[in-house]
CSV table of C-alpha atoms and ligand atoms in Angstrom, one decimal:
chain,number,residue,atom,x,y,z
A,271,MET,CA,-0.2,0.0,0.0
A,272,LEU,CA,0.8,3.5,-0.2
A,273,ASN,CA,2.4,5.7,2.2
A,274,PHE,CA,-0.3,7.9,4.1
A,275,SER,CA,-0.9,9.9,7.1
A,276,PHE,CA,-4.4,9.5,8.6
A,277,TYR,CA,-5.9,12.5,11.2
A,278,ASN,CA,-9.9,12.7,12.0
A,279,PRO,CA,-10.9,14.8,14.3
A,280,THR,CA,-14.4,15.6,13.3
A,281,LYS,CA,-16.0,14.0,17.2
A,282,ILE,CA,-18.9,12.1,16.1
A,283,HIS,CA,-22.8,11.9,17.9
A,284,PHE,CA,-24.6,9.1,16.3
A,285,GLY,CA,-28.0,7.7,17.5
A,286,GLU,CA,-31.7,8.9,17.5
A,287,ASP,CA,-32.2,12.3,19.5
A,288,GLN,CA,-28.6,13.7,19.8
A,289,ILE,CA,-28.8,17.3,18.5
A,290,HIS,CA,-29.0,18.6,22.5
A,291,LEU,CA,-25.4,17.4,22.8
A,292,VAL,CA,-24.4,20.5,20.7
A,293,ALA,CA,-24.5,22.7,23.5
A,294,ASN,CA,-21.5,20.8,25.2
A,295,GLU,CA,-19.5,21.0,21.6
A,296,ILE,CA,-19.7,25.0,21.4
A,297,PRO,CA,-17.8,26.6,23.8
A,298,THR,CA,-20.4,28.7,25.3
A,299,ASP,CA,-18.7,32.3,25.7
A,300,ALA,CA,-18.6,31.7,21.3
A,301,THR,CA,-20.5,34.0,19.4
A,302,VAL,CA,-22.7,31.5,17.1
A,303,LEU,CA,-24.1,31.5,13.4
A,304,VAL,CA,-26.7,28.8,12.5
A,305,VAL,CA,-26.5,28.3,9.1
A,306,TYR,CA,-29.2,25.9,6.7
A,307,GLY,CA,-30.6,26.1,3.5
A,308,GLY,CA,-34.1,26.8,2.4
A,309,GLY,CA,-36.3,26.1,5.4
A,310,SER,CA,-36.3,21.5,5.2
A,311,ILE,CA,-35.2,22.3,9.1
A,312,LYS,CA,-38.1,23.9,10.2
A,313,SER,CA,-40.5,21.9,9.0
A,314,ASN,CA,-39.0,19.0,10.8
A,315,GLY,CA,-38.2,19.7,13.7
A,316,VAL,CA,-34.3,19.6,13.7
A,317,TYR,CA,-34.3,23.6,13.7
A,318,ASP,CA,-36.1,23.8,16.7
A,319,GLN,CA,-34.1,20.8,18.6
A,320,VAL,CA,-30.8,23.6,17.9
A,321,VAL,CA,-32.8,26.4,18.9
A,322,THR,CA,-33.2,24.2,22.6
A,323,ALA,CA,-29.8,22.8,22.4
A,324,LEU,CA,-28.4,26.6,21.8
A,325,THR,CA,-30.4,28.6,25.5
A,326,LYS,CA,-27.1,29.4,26.7
A,327,HIS,CA,-25.8,30.6,24.0
A,328,THR,CA,-25.4,34.1,21.7
A,329,TRP,CA,-26.3,33.0,18.3
A,330,PHE,CA,-27.8,34.7,14.7
A,331,GLU,CA,-29.1,33.0,11.9
A,332,PHE,CA,-28.1,33.1,8.1
A,333,SER,CA,-30.4,30.9,5.9
A,334,GLY,CA,-30.7,30.3,1.9
A,335,ILE,CA,-28.3,28.3,1.0
A,336,GLU,CA,-29.2,26.4,-2.1
A,337,PRO,CA,-28.6,23.3,-3.2
A,338,ASN,CA,-25.0,23.3,-4.6
A,339,PRO,CA,-24.3,26.4,-3.0
A,340,SER,CA,-23.4,29.6,-5.0
A,341,TYR,CA,-20.7,31.9,-4.2
A,342,GLU,CA,-22.9,35.1,-4.2
A,343,THR,CA,-25.5,34.1,-1.8
A,344,LEU,CA,-22.4,32.5,0.8
A,345,MET,CA,-20.4,35.5,0.9
A,346,LYS,CA,-23.8,37.2,1.9
A,347,ALA,CA,-23.0,35.7,5.1
A,348,GLN,CA,-20.0,37.7,5.5
A,349,GLU,CA,-22.1,40.9,6.4
A,350,ILE,CA,-23.2,39.5,9.7
A,351,ILE,CA,-19.7,37.8,10.4
A,352,GLU,CA,-18.3,40.6,10.7
A,353,GLN,CA,-21.3,42.8,12.0
A,354,LYS,CA,-21.3,40.2,15.2
A,355,SER,CA,-18.5,38.9,15.2
A,356,ILE,CA,-19.0,35.7,14.8
A,357,ASP,CA,-16.2,33.4,15.7
A,358,TYR,CA,-18.8,29.4,15.6
A,359,LEU,CA,-20.6,28.2,12.7
A,360,LEU,CA,-22.9,25.4,13.2
A,361,ALA,CA,-23.9,23.9,9.7
A,362,VAL,CA,-27.7,22.4,9.7
A,363,GLY,CA,-28.4,20.5,6.9
A,364,GLY,CA,-27.0,18.5,3.8
A,365,GLY,CA,-24.1,18.4,2.0
A,366,SER,CA,-24.8,21.7,0.5
A,367,VAL,CA,-24.9,23.7,4.0
A,368,VAL,CA,-22.2,21.8,5.2
A,369,ASP,CA,-19.8,22.5,1.9
A,370,GLY,CA,-21.1,26.3,2.3
A,371,ALA,CA,-20.9,26.6,6.1
A,372,LYS,CA,-17.5,25.5,4.4
A,373,PHE,CA,-16.8,28.6,2.3
A,374,ILE,CA,-18.1,30.5,4.4
A,375,ALA,CA,-15.8,30.1,7.3
A,376,ALA,CA,-12.7,30.0,5.0
A,377,ALA,CA,-13.7,32.9,3.3
A,378,ALA,CA,-14.8,35.2,6.7
A,379,LEU,CA,-10.8,34.8,7.3
A,380,TYR,CA,-9.3,35.2,4.1
A,381,LYS,CA,-6.6,38.0,3.8
A,382,GLY,CA,-6.3,38.1,-0.2
A,383,GLU,CA,-8.0,40.0,-2.6
A,384,ASP,CA,-11.0,37.9,-3.6
A,385,PRO,CA,-12.2,34.7,-1.7
A,386,TRP,CA,-12.8,32.9,-5.1
A,387,ASP,CA,-8.9,32.6,-5.8
A,388,ILE,CA,-9.4,29.9,-2.7
A,389,LEU,CA,-11.4,28.2,-5.5
A,390,VAL,CA,-10.6,29.3,-8.8
A,391,LYS,CA,-6.6,29.5,-7.8
A,392,GLN,CA,-6.6,27.0,-5.1
A,393,HIS,CA,-5.2,29.3,-3.0
A,394,PRO,CA,-4.5,27.4,0.5
A,395,VAL,CA,-6.5,28.5,3.2
A,396,LYS,CA,-4.2,29.7,6.2
A,397,GLN,CA,-7.3,31.0,8.9
A,398,ALA,CA,-11.1,29.3,8.6
A,399,ILE,CA,-13.6,30.4,12.2
A,400,PRO,CA,-14.6,26.6,13.5
A,401,ILE,CA,-17.2,24.6,12.1
A,402,GLY,CA,-19.7,22.0,13.7
A,403,ALA,CA,-22.4,20.3,11.8
A,404,VAL,CA,-26.0,18.8,12.0
A,405,LEU,CA,-26.3,16.5,9.5
A,406,THR,CA,-29.8,16.2,7.8
A,407,LEU,CA,-28.9,14.3,4.8
A,408,PRO,CA,-26.5,11.3,4.2
A,409,ALA,CA,-24.5,11.5,1.2
A,410,THR,CA,-21.0,13.5,0.9
A,411,GLY,CA,-19.0,13.0,3.4
A,412,SER,CA,-19.1,16.6,4.2
A,413,GLU,CA,-19.8,16.1,8.0
A,414,SER,CA,-16.3,15.0,8.8
A,415,ASN,CA,-14.2,16.1,5.6
A,416,GLY,CA,-12.4,18.7,4.8
A,417,ASN,CA,-13.9,19.0,0.9
A,418,SER,CA,-16.2,21.9,-0.1
A,419,VAL,CA,-18.0,22.8,-3.6
A,420,VAL,CA,-18.9,25.8,-4.1
A,421,THR,CA,-20.2,27.3,-7.5
A,422,ARG,CA,-20.5,30.5,-9.3
A,423,ASP,CA,-22.2,31.5,-12.4
A,424,GLY,CA,-22.1,27.3,-14.0
A,425,ASN,CA,-18.4,27.0,-13.0
A,426,LYS,CA,-18.6,24.1,-10.3
A,427,LEU,CA,-15.2,23.8,-8.2
A,428,PRO,CA,-14.2,22.4,-5.0
A,429,PHE,CA,-11.1,23.2,-2.8
A,430,ALA,CA,-10.2,21.0,0.8
A,431,SER,CA,-8.4,22.5,4.0
A,432,PRO,CA,-8.1,19.9,6.8
A,433,LEU,CA,-8.7,23.9,8.4
A,434,VAL,CA,-12.4,23.7,7.4
A,435,ARG,CA,-13.3,20.4,9.0
A,436,PRO,CA,-16.1,19.9,11.3
A,437,GLN,CA,-14.8,19.6,15.0
A,438,PHE,CA,-18.1,17.7,15.5
A,439,ALA,CA,-21.3,16.0,13.7
A,440,ILE,CA,-24.1,14.9,15.3
A,441,LEU,CA,-25.7,12.4,13.0
A,442,ASP,CA,-29.5,11.3,13.7
A,443,PRO,CA,-30.9,8.6,11.6
A,444,LYS,CA,-34.3,10.5,12.5
A,445,VAL,CA,-34.0,13.7,10.9
A,446,THR,CA,-33.9,11.6,7.6
A,447,LEU,CA,-37.4,10.6,7.8
A,448,SER,CA,-38.4,13.8,6.0
A,449,LEU,CA,-36.8,13.6,2.7
A,450,SER,CA,-37.8,13.2,-0.5
A,451,GLU,CA,-37.7,9.7,-2.2
A,452,ARG,CA,-35.1,11.7,-4.8
A,453,GLN,CA,-33.1,13.1,-1.9
A,454,ILE,CA,-32.6,9.2,-0.6
A,455,SER,CA,-31.5,7.8,-3.6
A,456,ASN,CA,-29.2,10.3,-4.2
A,457,GLY,CA,-27.5,10.3,-0.9
A,458,VAL,CA,-26.7,6.7,-1.7
A,459,VAL,CA,-25.9,6.5,-4.8
A,460,ASP,CA,-23.3,9.7,-4.1
A,461,ALA,CA,-22.0,7.7,-1.4
A,462,PHE,CA,-21.4,4.3,-3.6
A,463,ILE,CA,-19.7,6.5,-5.7
A,464,HIS,CA,-17.7,7.5,-3.6
A,465,VAL,CA,-16.6,3.7,-2.3
A,466,ILE,CA,-15.9,3.3,-6.1
A,467,GLU,CA,-13.5,6.5,-6.9
A,468,GLN,CA,-11.4,5.1,-3.9
A,469,TYR,CA,-11.4,1.3,-4.7
A,470,LEU,CA,-12.5,0.6,-8.5
A,471,THR,CA,-8.4,2.2,-9.8
A,472,TYR,CA,-5.4,-0.7,-9.4
A,473,SER,CA,-4.5,-3.0,-7.0
A,474,VAL,CA,-2.1,-2.1,-4.2
A,475,ASN,CA,-2.5,-4.3,-1.9
A,476,GLY,CA,-4.2,-2.5,0.3
A,477,LYS,CA,-6.6,-5.4,2.0
A,478,VAL,CA,-7.9,-3.5,4.7
A,479,GLN,CA,-9.0,-0.7,2.8
A,480,ASP,CA,-10.5,-3.0,0.2
A,481,ARG,CA,-12.6,-4.4,2.5
A,482,PHE,CA,-13.8,-1.9,4.2
A,483,ALA,CA,-15.0,-0.2,0.5
A,484,GLU,CA,-16.6,-3.6,-0.3
A,485,GLY,CA,-18.2,-3.9,3.1
A,486,LEU,CA,-19.5,-0.3,2.5
A,487,LEU,CA,-20.9,-1.1,-0.9
A,488,GLN,CA,-22.4,-4.4,0.1
A,489,THR,CA,-24.2,-2.4,2.6
A,490,LEU,CA,-25.2,0.4,0.4
A,491,ILE,CA,-26.2,-2.0,-2.1
A,492,GLU,CA,-28.8,-4.0,0.4
A,493,GLU,CA,-30.2,-1.3,2.3
A,494,GLY,CA,-30.6,1.2,0.0
A,495,PRO,CA,-33.6,0.0,-1.8
A,496,LYS,CA,-34.9,-0.4,1.7
A,497,ALA,CA,-34.9,3.1,2.4
A,498,LEU,CA,-37.0,3.6,-0.8
A,499,HIS,CA,-39.4,0.4,0.1
A,500,PRO,CA,-43.0,1.5,1.2
A,501,GLU,CA,-42.8,-1.6,4.0
A,502,THR,CA,-39.5,-0.6,4.9
A,503,LYS,CA,-38.4,3.2,4.4
A,504,ALA,CA,-39.2,4.3,7.7
A,505,ASP,CA,-37.2,1.7,9.2
A,506,LEU,CA,-34.8,3.4,11.7
A,507,ALA,CA,-32.0,0.6,11.5
A,508,ILE,CA,-32.2,1.0,7.9
A,509,ARG,CA,-31.2,4.9,7.8
A,510,ALA,CA,-29.1,4.3,10.3
A,511,ASN,CA,-26.6,2.0,8.3
A,512,ILE,CA,-27.1,4.3,5.3
A,513,MET,CA,-25.8,7.0,7.3
A,514,TRP,CA,-23.0,5.5,8.7
A,515,SER,CA,-21.9,4.5,5.1
A,516,ALA,CA,-22.1,8.1,3.7
A,517,THR,CA,-20.1,8.9,6.7
A,518,MET,CA,-17.0,5.9,6.0
A,519,ALA,CA,-17.6,6.4,2.4
A,520,LEU,CA,-15.4,9.7,2.2
A,521,ASN,CA,-14.0,10.5,5.5
A,522,GLY,CA,-10.5,9.9,4.5
A,523,LEU,CA,-10.3,6.0,6.2
A,524,ILE,CA,-11.0,3.9,2.8
A,525,GLY,CA,-8.8,6.2,0.8
A,526,ALA,CA,-5.5,6.1,2.8
A,527,GLY,CA,-3.2,4.9,0.9
A,528,VAL,CA,-4.5,3.9,-1.9
A,529,PRO,CA,-4.9,5.5,-5.4
A,530,GLN,CA,-7.6,6.9,-6.1
A,531,ASP,CA,-9.9,8.5,-9.6
A,532,TRP,CA,-12.3,11.0,-9.2
A,533,SER,CA,-13.1,11.7,-12.9
A,534,THR,CA,-16.7,10.5,-13.0
A,535,HIS,CA,-17.1,13.9,-10.1
A,536,MET,CA,-15.1,16.0,-12.1
A,537,ILE,CA,-16.8,15.3,-15.4
A,538,GLY,CA,-20.1,15.1,-13.3
A,539,HIS,CA,-19.6,18.8,-11.8
A,540,GLU,CA,-19.6,19.8,-15.6
A,541,LEU,CA,-22.9,18.3,-15.8
A,542,THR,CA,-24.5,20.2,-13.2
A,543,GLY,CA,-22.2,23.3,-14.0
A,544,GLY,CA,-24.1,22.9,-17.0
A,545,PHE,CA,-27.4,21.5,-17.0
A,546,GLY,CA,-28.2,22.1,-13.1
A,547,ILE,CA,-28.5,18.0,-13.1
A,548,ASP,CA,-28.5,17.0,-9.5
A,549,HIS,CA,-25.0,15.7,-8.2
A,550,ALA,CA,-25.3,11.8,-7.6
A,551,ARG,CA,-27.3,11.2,-10.9
A,552,THR,CA,-24.5,13.1,-13.1
A,553,LEU,CA,-22.5,10.1,-11.1
A,554,SER,CA,-25.1,7.5,-12.4
A,555,ILE,CA,-25.0,8.4,-15.5
A,556,ILE,CA,-21.1,8.4,-16.2
A,557,LEU,CA,-19.6,6.0,-14.2
A,558,PRO,CA,-21.0,2.8,-16.2
A,559,ALA,CA,-19.7,4.5,-18.8
A,560,VAL,CA,-16.2,4.8,-16.9
A,561,MET,CA,-15.7,1.5,-16.0
A,562,LYS,CA,-16.6,0.7,-20.0
A,563,VAL,CA,-14.2,2.7,-21.5
A,564,LYS,CA,-11.1,2.0,-18.8
A,565,ARG,CA,-11.9,-1.7,-18.3
A,566,ASN,CA,-8.3,-2.9,-18.9
A,567,GLU,CA,-6.7,-0.1,-16.5
A,568,LYS,CA,-9.0,-1.5,-13.8
A,569,ARG,CA,-9.1,-5.0,-15.3
A,570,GLU,CA,-8.0,-6.5,-11.6
A,571,LYS,CA,-10.0,-4.3,-9.7
A,572,LEU,CA,-13.3,-4.6,-11.9
A,573,VAL,CA,-12.8,-8.6,-10.9
A,574,GLN,CA,-12.2,-8.3,-7.3
A,575,TYR,CA,-15.7,-5.9,-7.6
A,576,ALA,CA,-17.6,-8.7,-9.6
A,577,GLU,CA,-16.2,-11.4,-7.5
A,578,ARG,CA,-16.6,-10.3,-3.6
A,579,VAL,CA,-19.3,-7.2,-4.3
A,580,TRP,CA,-21.3,-9.3,-6.3
A,581,GLN,CA,-20.2,-12.8,-5.8
A,582,LEU,CA,-20.1,-13.5,-9.1
A,583,THR,CA,-17.0,-16.2,-9.1
A,584,ASP,CA,-18.2,-18.8,-12.0
A,585,ASP,CA,-17.6,-16.8,-14.7
A,586,ASN,CA,-14.6,-15.7,-16.8
A,587,GLU,CA,-12.9,-12.4,-16.4
A,588,GLU,CA,-14.7,-10.8,-19.1
A,589,THR,CA,-18.2,-12.2,-18.3
A,590,LYS,CA,-17.4,-11.1,-14.9
A,591,ILE,CA,-17.0,-7.2,-15.8
A,592,ASP,CA,-19.8,-7.5,-17.8
A,593,LYS,CA,-22.0,-8.5,-15.3
A,594,ALA,CA,-20.8,-6.6,-12.8
A,595,ILE,CA,-21.0,-3.5,-14.9
A,596,ALA,CA,-24.5,-4.8,-15.4
A,597,LEU,CA,-25.8,-5.2,-11.9
A,598,THR,CA,-23.9,-1.8,-11.1
A,599,GLU,CA,-26.4,-0.1,-13.7
A,600,ASP,CA,-29.0,-2.3,-12.7
A,601,PHE,CA,-28.4,-0.9,-8.5
A,602,PHE,CA,-28.9,2.7,-9.8
A,603,GLN,CA,-32.5,1.6,-11.6
A,604,ARG,CA,-33.4,0.3,-8.3
A,605,MET,CA,-32.7,3.9,-6.6
A,606,ASN,CA,-34.8,5.7,-9.4
A,607,VAL,CA,-31.4,7.3,-11.0
A,608,PRO,CA,-30.5,8.3,-14.3
A,609,ILE,CA,-27.7,5.7,-15.9
A,610,ARG,CA,-28.0,7.7,-19.2
A,611,LEU,CA,-27.7,11.1,-20.8
A,612,ALA,CA,-30.5,10.6,-22.7
A,613,GLU,CA,-32.5,10.4,-19.3
A,614,VAL,CA,-31.8,14.2,-18.6
A,615,GLU,CA,-32.3,15.5,-21.9
A,616,VAL,CA,-28.5,16.0,-22.3
A,617,THR,CA,-27.9,15.1,-26.6
A,618,LYS,CA,-24.4,14.3,-28.7
A,619,ASP,CA,-24.5,18.4,-29.4
A,620,ASN,CA,-24.1,18.8,-25.6
A,621,ILE,CA,-20.9,17.3,-25.6
A,622,ASP,CA,-18.0,19.9,-26.9
A,623,GLY,CA,-19.9,22.7,-24.7
A,624,LEU,CA,-18.7,20.1,-21.8
A,625,ILE,CA,-15.3,19.3,-23.0
A,626,GLU,CA,-14.6,22.8,-23.5
A,627,ARG,CA,-16.1,23.3,-19.8
A,628,LEU,CA,-13.7,20.5,-18.6
A,629,LYS,CA,-10.9,22.4,-20.4
A,630,GLN,CA,-11.5,25.5,-18.8
A,631,HIS,CA,-11.1,24.1,-15.5
A,632,GLY,CA,-7.7,22.2,-16.0
A,633,MET,CA,-9.5,19.2,-15.9
A,634,THR,CA,-7.4,17.2,-18.4
A,635,GLN,CA,-5.5,14.8,-16.7
A,636,LEU,CA,-8.1,12.8,-14.8
A,637,GLY,CA,-8.2,9.1,-13.3
A,638,GLU,CA,-5.4,7.3,-10.8
A,639,HIS,CA,-3.3,7.2,-13.4
A,640,SER,CA,-3.9,10.6,-15.0
A,641,ASP,CA,-4.6,9.1,-18.4
A,642,ILE,CA,-8.2,10.8,-19.0
A,643,THR,CA,-7.2,13.3,-21.4
A,644,LEU,CA,-10.6,15.4,-22.9
A,645,GLU,CA,-10.4,13.0,-25.8
A,646,VAL,CA,-11.2,9.8,-23.3
A,647,SER,CA,-13.7,12.6,-21.1
A,648,ARG,CA,-15.3,12.5,-25.1
A,649,LYS,CA,-15.3,8.8,-25.3
A,650,ILE,CA,-17.1,8.0,-21.7
A,651,LEU,CA,-19.3,11.0,-22.8
A,652,GLU,CA,-20.2,9.4,-25.9
A,653,LEU,CA,-20.7,6.0,-24.1
A,654,ALA,CA,-23.1,7.8,-21.6
A,655,LEU,CA,-25.7,9.0,-24.7
B,18,NZQ,O1,-32.5,23.5,1.5
B,18,NZQ,P1,-33.1,22.4,2.3
B,18,NZQ,O2,-34.0,23.4,2.6
B,18,NZQ,O3,-33.3,21.7,3.9
B,18,NZQ,O4,-33.8,21.0,1.3
B,18,NZQ,C1,-32.4,20.0,0.9
B,18,NZQ,C2,-32.2,20.1,0.2
B,18,NZQ,O5,-32.7,21.0,-1.2
B,18,NZQ,C3,-33.3,19.4,1.1
B,18,NZQ,N1,-33.1,18.2,2.4
B,18,NZQ,C4,-31.6,18.1,3.2
B,18,NZQ,N2,-32.0,17.2,4.6
B,18,NZQ,C5,-33.2,17.2,4.4
B,18,NZQ,C6,-34.0,17.8,3.3
B,18,NZQ,N3,-35.2,17.5,2.9
B,18,NZQ,C7,-36.0,17.1,4.1
B,18,NZQ,N4,-35.4,16.3,5.4
B,18,NZQ,C8,-34.2,16.3,5.6
B,18,NZQ,N5,-33.5,15.8,6.4
B,18,NZQ,O6,-32.5,18.1,0.5
B,18,NZQ,C9,-31.7,18.8,-1.2
B,18,NZQ,C10,-30.7,18.3,-1.5
B,18,NZQ,O7,-29.5,18.6,-0.4
B,18,NZQ,P2,-28.2,18.5,-0.7
B,18,NZQ,O8,-27.2,19.3,0.7
B,18,NZQ,O9,-28.1,19.8,-1.6
B,18,NZQ,O10,-27.6,17.5,-0.9
B,18,NZQ,P3,-26.7,16.6,-0.9
B,18,NZQ,O11,-26.2,16.3,0.2
B,18,NZQ,O12,-26.4,15.4,-1.8
B,18,NZQ,O13,-25.7,17.9,-1.2
B,18,NZQ,C11,-24.7,17.5,-2.9
B,18,NZQ,C12,-23.7,19.2,-2.4
B,18,NZQ,O14,-23.0,18.2,-1.8
B,18,NZQ,C13,-21.8,18.5,-2.7
B,18,NZQ,C14,-22.3,18.3,-3.7
B,18,NZQ,O15,-21.4,19.2,-5.4
B,18,NZQ,C15,-23.5,19.1,-3.7
B,18,NZQ,O16,-23.1,20.8,-4.0
B,18,NZQ,N6,-20.5,17.4,-2.5
B,18,NZQ,C16,-19.6,17.2,-1.4
B,18,NZQ,C17,-18.8,16.9,-1.5
B,18,NZQ,C18,-17.8,16.8,0.3
B,18,NZQ,N7,-18.1,18.1,1.2
B,18,NZQ,O17,-17.1,15.7,0.3
B,18,NZQ,C19,-18.0,15.6,-1.7
B,18,NZQ,C20,-20.2,15.3,-2.6
B,18,NZQ,O18,-19.3,14.5,-4.0
B,18,NZQ,C21,-20.2,16.4,-3.8
B,18,NZQ,O19,-19.5,17.1,-4.6
B,19,ZN,ZN1,-20.2,13.1,-4.8
């Protein structure tokens, strides 16, 4: 396996009715800004629980962070941060809210001219306001990683810094019961593909990472469809398994010491930036095509994936790979997400524009071998039609 340093200091409080623990995690002398999205936390009771937990704190609020958070919205928080001398952010919501809080936290203490440079020029974050998170949508892993994705004028760009990793995160599976079926599907599929991006590369004999990854994939395959089924969708044990899988999928553990791909994500970001397609739905379209185009480079891991995740042990290698790709597509379809561009009304005529966007964003050497050039990305998009 490759050398690595692993450090994940996010303290997790997992389980039902844990939101009150916010009170113990944020210093009582802190001035807190509670940041949230479009209001789901007001209708499902999460907001009230947070308000009760913050009784002894001085706190203010900033709302309206949209899915795929925009730079413009996030910059609006700077005024209240300055006026009220905010020194702690509490993100209450899904990945967009947590990612948004991370950018707000870094932008507030940025010394350069324009905080957009953190994303577009990858200027390193040197300071950030501390963050805590109450997660309401299991998907991104943002609650215990240092990553964030922000959009401006259709440009969806990531940045990462250990300084924006939440200090603590509350994960109550009960709060996921108010999610729409679409958001449940998106979350399961996003988490599944986070695991794949760190697993389906080439072998470095990272047995622990591989087996953790395979366990997470199997859990998501088992539990994901149950969370959509009318008879089991309210089962909190199922929700808990999905929630913990999504956190473990992108908290640094399974990616330590192994090569990583992320081409599906980078191509997917252009589909969201260009056409507003939900993040997970871009991934379910692109991943099968990546598997097909990079079949030879990923051969050893594709066979391992077929054998260990899908229990395909009887066939020859080629058939195992074919079946594993087909079963992956079948799983996505059972989760009600698209697997072809045609399903989201993106056509051959849109491919030139997507390739141009990848070029503009410097996404010209993607994948674990940096060999997914613009030409290869074109092949992937064509195969996804
Ligand atoms: O805004 P509100 O009203 O809260 O509604 C949200 C939003 O409309 C709703 N929602 C969240 N929790 C709910 C709920 N509705 C009812 N009940 C609840 N308990 O769900 C909608 C979608 O929320 P969003 O936060 O956008 O979803 P998700 O968690 O999937 O986050 C997606 C964002 O994360 C980025 C994506 O690119 C996208 O911008 N990612 C972040 C990553 C990271 N930080 O590591 C990695 C990922 O690959 C991803 O790129
Ligand atoms: Zn993702």
